[in-house]
Amino acid sequence: MSSKINSVGVFCSGGDAPGMNAAIRAVVRTALFRNLKVYGIYNGYNGMISAQFEELTAKSVGNLIQRGGAFLKAGRSKEFLKPESRKLAYDNLKKAGIESLVCIGGDGSYRGAHTLFEEFKIPIVGIPGTIDNDIYGTDYTIGFDTALNTALDAIDKIRDTAFSHDRLFIVEVMGRDTGYIALNVGLAGGAEEVFVPESPLSLEKVIEHIQSSVQRGKLSSILVTAEGQKPGRAYDLAEAIRKKSGFDAKVCVLGHMQRGGSPTAADRILASRLGASAIEGLLKGFTDVAIGIQNDQISTTTFLDATTKKKQLKLELLQLIHILST
Ligand code: F6P
């Protein structure tokens, strides 16, 4: 299978994620290597609707691999949910001579890409860019490793104060309605317990755990919670723990700091491999699919599967976290 495309547009959509720039760089330079014209589409789907296109050169993506954020900007688009706006977007792409697309984003972005393909048959592939790591069909998403390490660095620092003052801390991390960051940073950071939306924890058991730690002479503890679609839920947890046990938990909500910063080596490598594979995939005739990584091999998953199937969190790690902190 091969395709006769002559040009490609690349855009970022959804929340920004560290490594998106490295992915754009890989898309642009691979496209140029394959003699394709390549266009940056600014502001995601909104930029498609308002024709914010710019032809990119190898130089356009110089000095970019190490930068956080997304130089093409990112964002969610309510406007793109309207059929007439998608038609306008497609007409703009056609007018600009953009024959195919690479979408860097999460599942909402993939849903938009799938609809665009269904309606206009424009060749389009996706690569997973989100700190949440919640995309079916890929072991890792671009930005997850960096966000994890940012959160870990914060927890290591909080641990210093927790120890010095014999305190209990609740650290809240992002992840939308999933617990990938929470579970992994909890394990890496030696947390006592981790709250994830996929498997509710009994508050009584958590309190018992802290009480037995205190009895053993362990006077500081760290609990990690995923935001679980309710940013700030760590405050509710702290209040519930205080009411039930009298423990005065300090809260630290890490928030958007997890989305920024220079991408780790793992994220740059992932972004470079996925970005290049997106172009090779388009040239092979792939469309309506997300490129991912599984067992260190590049893989493809239909947008439909990537957006409707649920990736399974390794819940057995919750037990490991419990055992290792006892
Ligand atoms: O999807 C990435 C993410 O950072 C989630 O973890 C979080 O729930 C959400 O985006 C926050 O979105 P916004 O930046 O629009 O507040």
Short mmCIF file of C-alpha atoms in Angstrom, two decimals, residues 39-204:
data_model
loop_
_atom_site.label_atom_id
_atom_site.label_comp_id
_atom_site.label_asym_id
_atom_site.label_seq_id
_atom_site.Cartn_x
_atom_site.Cartn_y
_atom_site.Cartn_z
CA TYR A 39 2.56 23.07 6.95
CA GLY A 40 2.17 23.98 10.58
CA ILE A 41 -1.44 24.51 11.62
CA TYR A 42 -1.60 26.91 14.55
CA ASN A 43 -4.11 26.57 17.41
CA GLY A 44 -5.31 23.07 16.61
CA TYR A 45 -8.76 22.61 15.10
CA ASN A 46 -9.59 26.29 15.65
CA GLY A 47 -6.63 27.19 13.45
CA MET A 48 -7.91 24.85 10.76
CA ILE A 49 -11.25 26.65 10.81
CA SER A 50 -9.58 30.06 10.53
CA ALA A 51 -6.83 28.95 8.10
CA GLN A 52 -3.84 29.62 10.36
CA PHE A 53 -1.34 27.77 8.21
CA GLU A 54 2.36 28.32 7.68
CA GLU A 55 4.73 26.38 5.47
CA LEU A 56 7.54 25.03 7.64
CA THR A 57 11.17 24.42 6.78
CA ALA A 58 13.85 22.40 8.54
CA LYS A 59 14.93 25.65 10.17
CA SER A 60 11.42 26.39 11.48
CA VAL A 61 11.85 23.52 13.92
CA GLY A 62 15.44 24.21 14.93
CA ASN A 63 16.28 24.55 18.63
CA LEU A 64 12.91 23.05 19.50
CA ILE A 65 13.54 19.49 20.64
CA GLN A 66 14.26 20.52 24.24
CA ARG A 67 11.40 22.99 24.64
CA GLY A 68 8.20 22.26 26.57
CA GLY A 69 4.77 23.39 25.39
CA ALA A 70 3.73 23.41 21.75
CA PHE A 71 5.10 26.08 19.45
CA LEU A 72 2.10 25.61 17.16
CA LYS A 73 -0.09 26.15 20.26
CA ALA A 74 -2.63 23.58 21.42
CA GLY A 75 -6.21 23.71 22.68
CA ARG A 76 -9.66 22.24 22.56
CA SER A 77 -12.21 23.42 20.00
CA LYS A 78 -15.96 23.56 20.65
CA GLU A 79 -16.36 25.12 17.22
CA PHE A 80 -15.06 21.97 15.52
CA LEU A 81 -18.02 20.02 16.89
CA LYS A 82 -20.19 21.87 14.35
CA PRO A 83 -20.42 20.20 10.90
CA GLU A 84 -20.32 23.57 9.12
CA SER A 85 -17.05 24.47 10.88
CA ARG A 86 -15.50 21.15 9.88
CA LYS A 87 -16.54 21.82 6.28
CA LEU A 88 -14.89 25.22 6.48
CA ALA A 89 -11.76 23.62 7.94
CA TYR A 90 -11.63 21.09 5.12
CA ASP A 91 -12.16 23.77 2.47
CA ASN A 92 -9.32 25.81 4.00
CA LEU A 93 -7.00 22.81 3.94
CA LYS A 94 -7.87 22.13 0.33
CA LYS A 95 -7.32 25.75 -0.67
CA ALA A 96 -3.92 25.75 1.03
CA GLY A 97 -2.91 22.53 -0.73
CA ILE A 98 -2.72 20.49 2.49
CA GLU A 99 -3.46 16.93 1.39
CA SER A 100 -2.95 14.99 4.61
CA LEU A 101 -2.73 15.58 8.36
CA VAL A 102 -0.85 14.56 11.49
CA CYS A 103 -2.78 15.21 14.69
CA ILE A 104 -0.80 15.31 17.93
CA GLY A 105 -3.15 15.02 20.91
CA GLY A 106 -5.34 12.91 23.15
CA ASP A 107 -8.60 11.04 22.66
CA GLY A 108 -10.73 14.16 22.12
CA SER A 109 -8.34 15.19 19.34
CA TYR A 110 -8.53 11.71 17.85
CA ARG A 111 -12.33 11.89 17.83
CA GLY A 112 -12.09 15.09 15.79
CA ALA A 113 -9.59 13.45 13.44
CA HIS A 114 -11.81 10.41 12.95
CA THR A 115 -14.81 12.60 12.13
CA LEU A 116 -12.76 14.65 9.67
CA PHE A 117 -11.70 11.46 7.92
CA GLU A 118 -15.23 10.05 7.86
CA GLU A 119 -16.65 13.23 6.36
CA PHE A 120 -13.97 14.23 3.86
CA LYS A 121 -11.70 11.19 3.45
CA ILE A 122 -8.61 13.31 4.01
CA PRO A 123 -5.69 11.03 5.01
CA ILE A 124 -5.03 11.60 8.70
CA VAL A 125 -2.99 9.85 11.38
CA GLY A 126 -2.61 10.65 15.06
CA ILE A 127 0.19 10.48 17.56
CA PRO A 128 -0.56 10.44 21.29
CA GLY A 129 0.36 13.67 23.02
CA THR A 130 -1.02 13.96 26.54
CA ILE A 131 0.47 13.76 30.02
CA ASP A 132 -2.41 11.49 31.08
CA ASN A 133 -1.12 8.31 29.33
CA ASP A 134 -4.74 7.24 28.94
CA ILE A 135 -4.79 6.37 25.24
CA TYR A 136 -5.72 2.86 24.24
CA GLY A 137 -3.28 1.26 21.78
CA THR A 138 -0.07 2.79 23.05
CA ASP A 139 1.96 1.89 26.12
CA TYR A 140 3.08 5.49 26.52
CA THR A 141 1.91 8.90 25.42
CA ILE A 142 4.21 11.84 24.70
CA GLY A 143 4.51 13.95 27.85
CA PHE A 144 3.68 11.29 30.41
CA ASP A 145 7.27 10.54 31.40
CA THR A 146 8.11 14.21 31.84
CA ALA A 147 4.97 14.90 33.88
CA LEU A 148 5.72 11.86 36.01
CA ASN A 149 9.24 13.07 36.72
CA THR A 150 8.02 16.60 37.44
CA ALA A 151 5.53 15.21 39.96
CA LEU A 152 8.20 12.94 41.41
CA ASP A 153 10.58 15.84 41.91
CA ALA A 154 7.82 17.72 43.72
CA ILE A 155 7.06 14.73 45.97
CA ASP A 156 10.75 14.29 46.82
CA LYS A 157 10.81 17.94 47.93
CA ILE A 158 7.57 17.64 49.89
CA ARG A 159 9.03 14.57 51.60
CA ASP A 160 11.79 16.75 53.10
CA THR A 161 9.21 18.94 54.83
CA ALA A 162 7.00 15.98 55.74
CA PHE A 163 9.99 14.41 57.51
CA SER A 164 11.22 17.60 59.20
CA HIS A 165 7.79 18.39 60.65
CA ASP A 166 6.38 14.86 61.17
CA ARG A 167 3.55 15.66 58.80
CA LEU A 168 1.02 13.90 56.66
CA PHE A 169 0.79 15.28 53.11
CA ILE A 170 -1.74 14.64 50.38
CA VAL A 171 -0.31 15.38 46.94
CA GLU A 172 -2.77 15.74 44.09
CA VAL A 173 -1.65 15.03 40.54
CA MET A 174 -3.36 15.41 37.17
CA GLY A 175 -4.69 12.65 34.94
CA ARG A 176 -8.24 13.71 34.17
CA ASP A 177 -10.41 10.65 34.96
CA THR A 178 -7.48 8.20 35.07
CA GLY A 179 -4.79 7.36 37.59
CA TYR A 180 -1.66 6.76 35.48
CA ILE A 181 0.35 9.64 36.89
CA ALA A 182 -0.89 9.03 40.43
CA LEU A 183 -0.16 5.30 40.45
CA ASN A 184 3.28 5.60 38.93
CA VAL A 185 4.44 8.59 40.91
CA GLY A 186 3.08 6.98 44.06
CA LEU A 187 5.21 3.91 43.45
CA ALA A 188 8.28 5.89 42.42
CA GLY A 189 7.90 8.35 45.28
CA GLY A 190 7.32 5.83 48.07
CA ALA A 191 3.80 7.02 48.88
CA GLU A 192 1.83 5.26 51.64
CA GLU A 193 -1.31 4.91 49.56
CA VAL A 194 -2.60 6.17 46.21
CA PHE A 195 -6.14 7.18 45.34
CA VAL A 196 -7.08 6.49 41.69
CA PRO A 197 -10.50 6.79 40.06
CA GLU A 198 -10.25 3.24 38.70
CA SER A 199 -10.22 1.63 42.16
CA PRO A 200 -11.68 3.52 45.11
CA LEU A 201 -9.77 3.08 48.37
CA SER A 202 -11.41 2.73 51.75
CA LEU A 203 -10.63 5.80 53.83
CA GLU A 204 -10.78 3.65 56.99
#
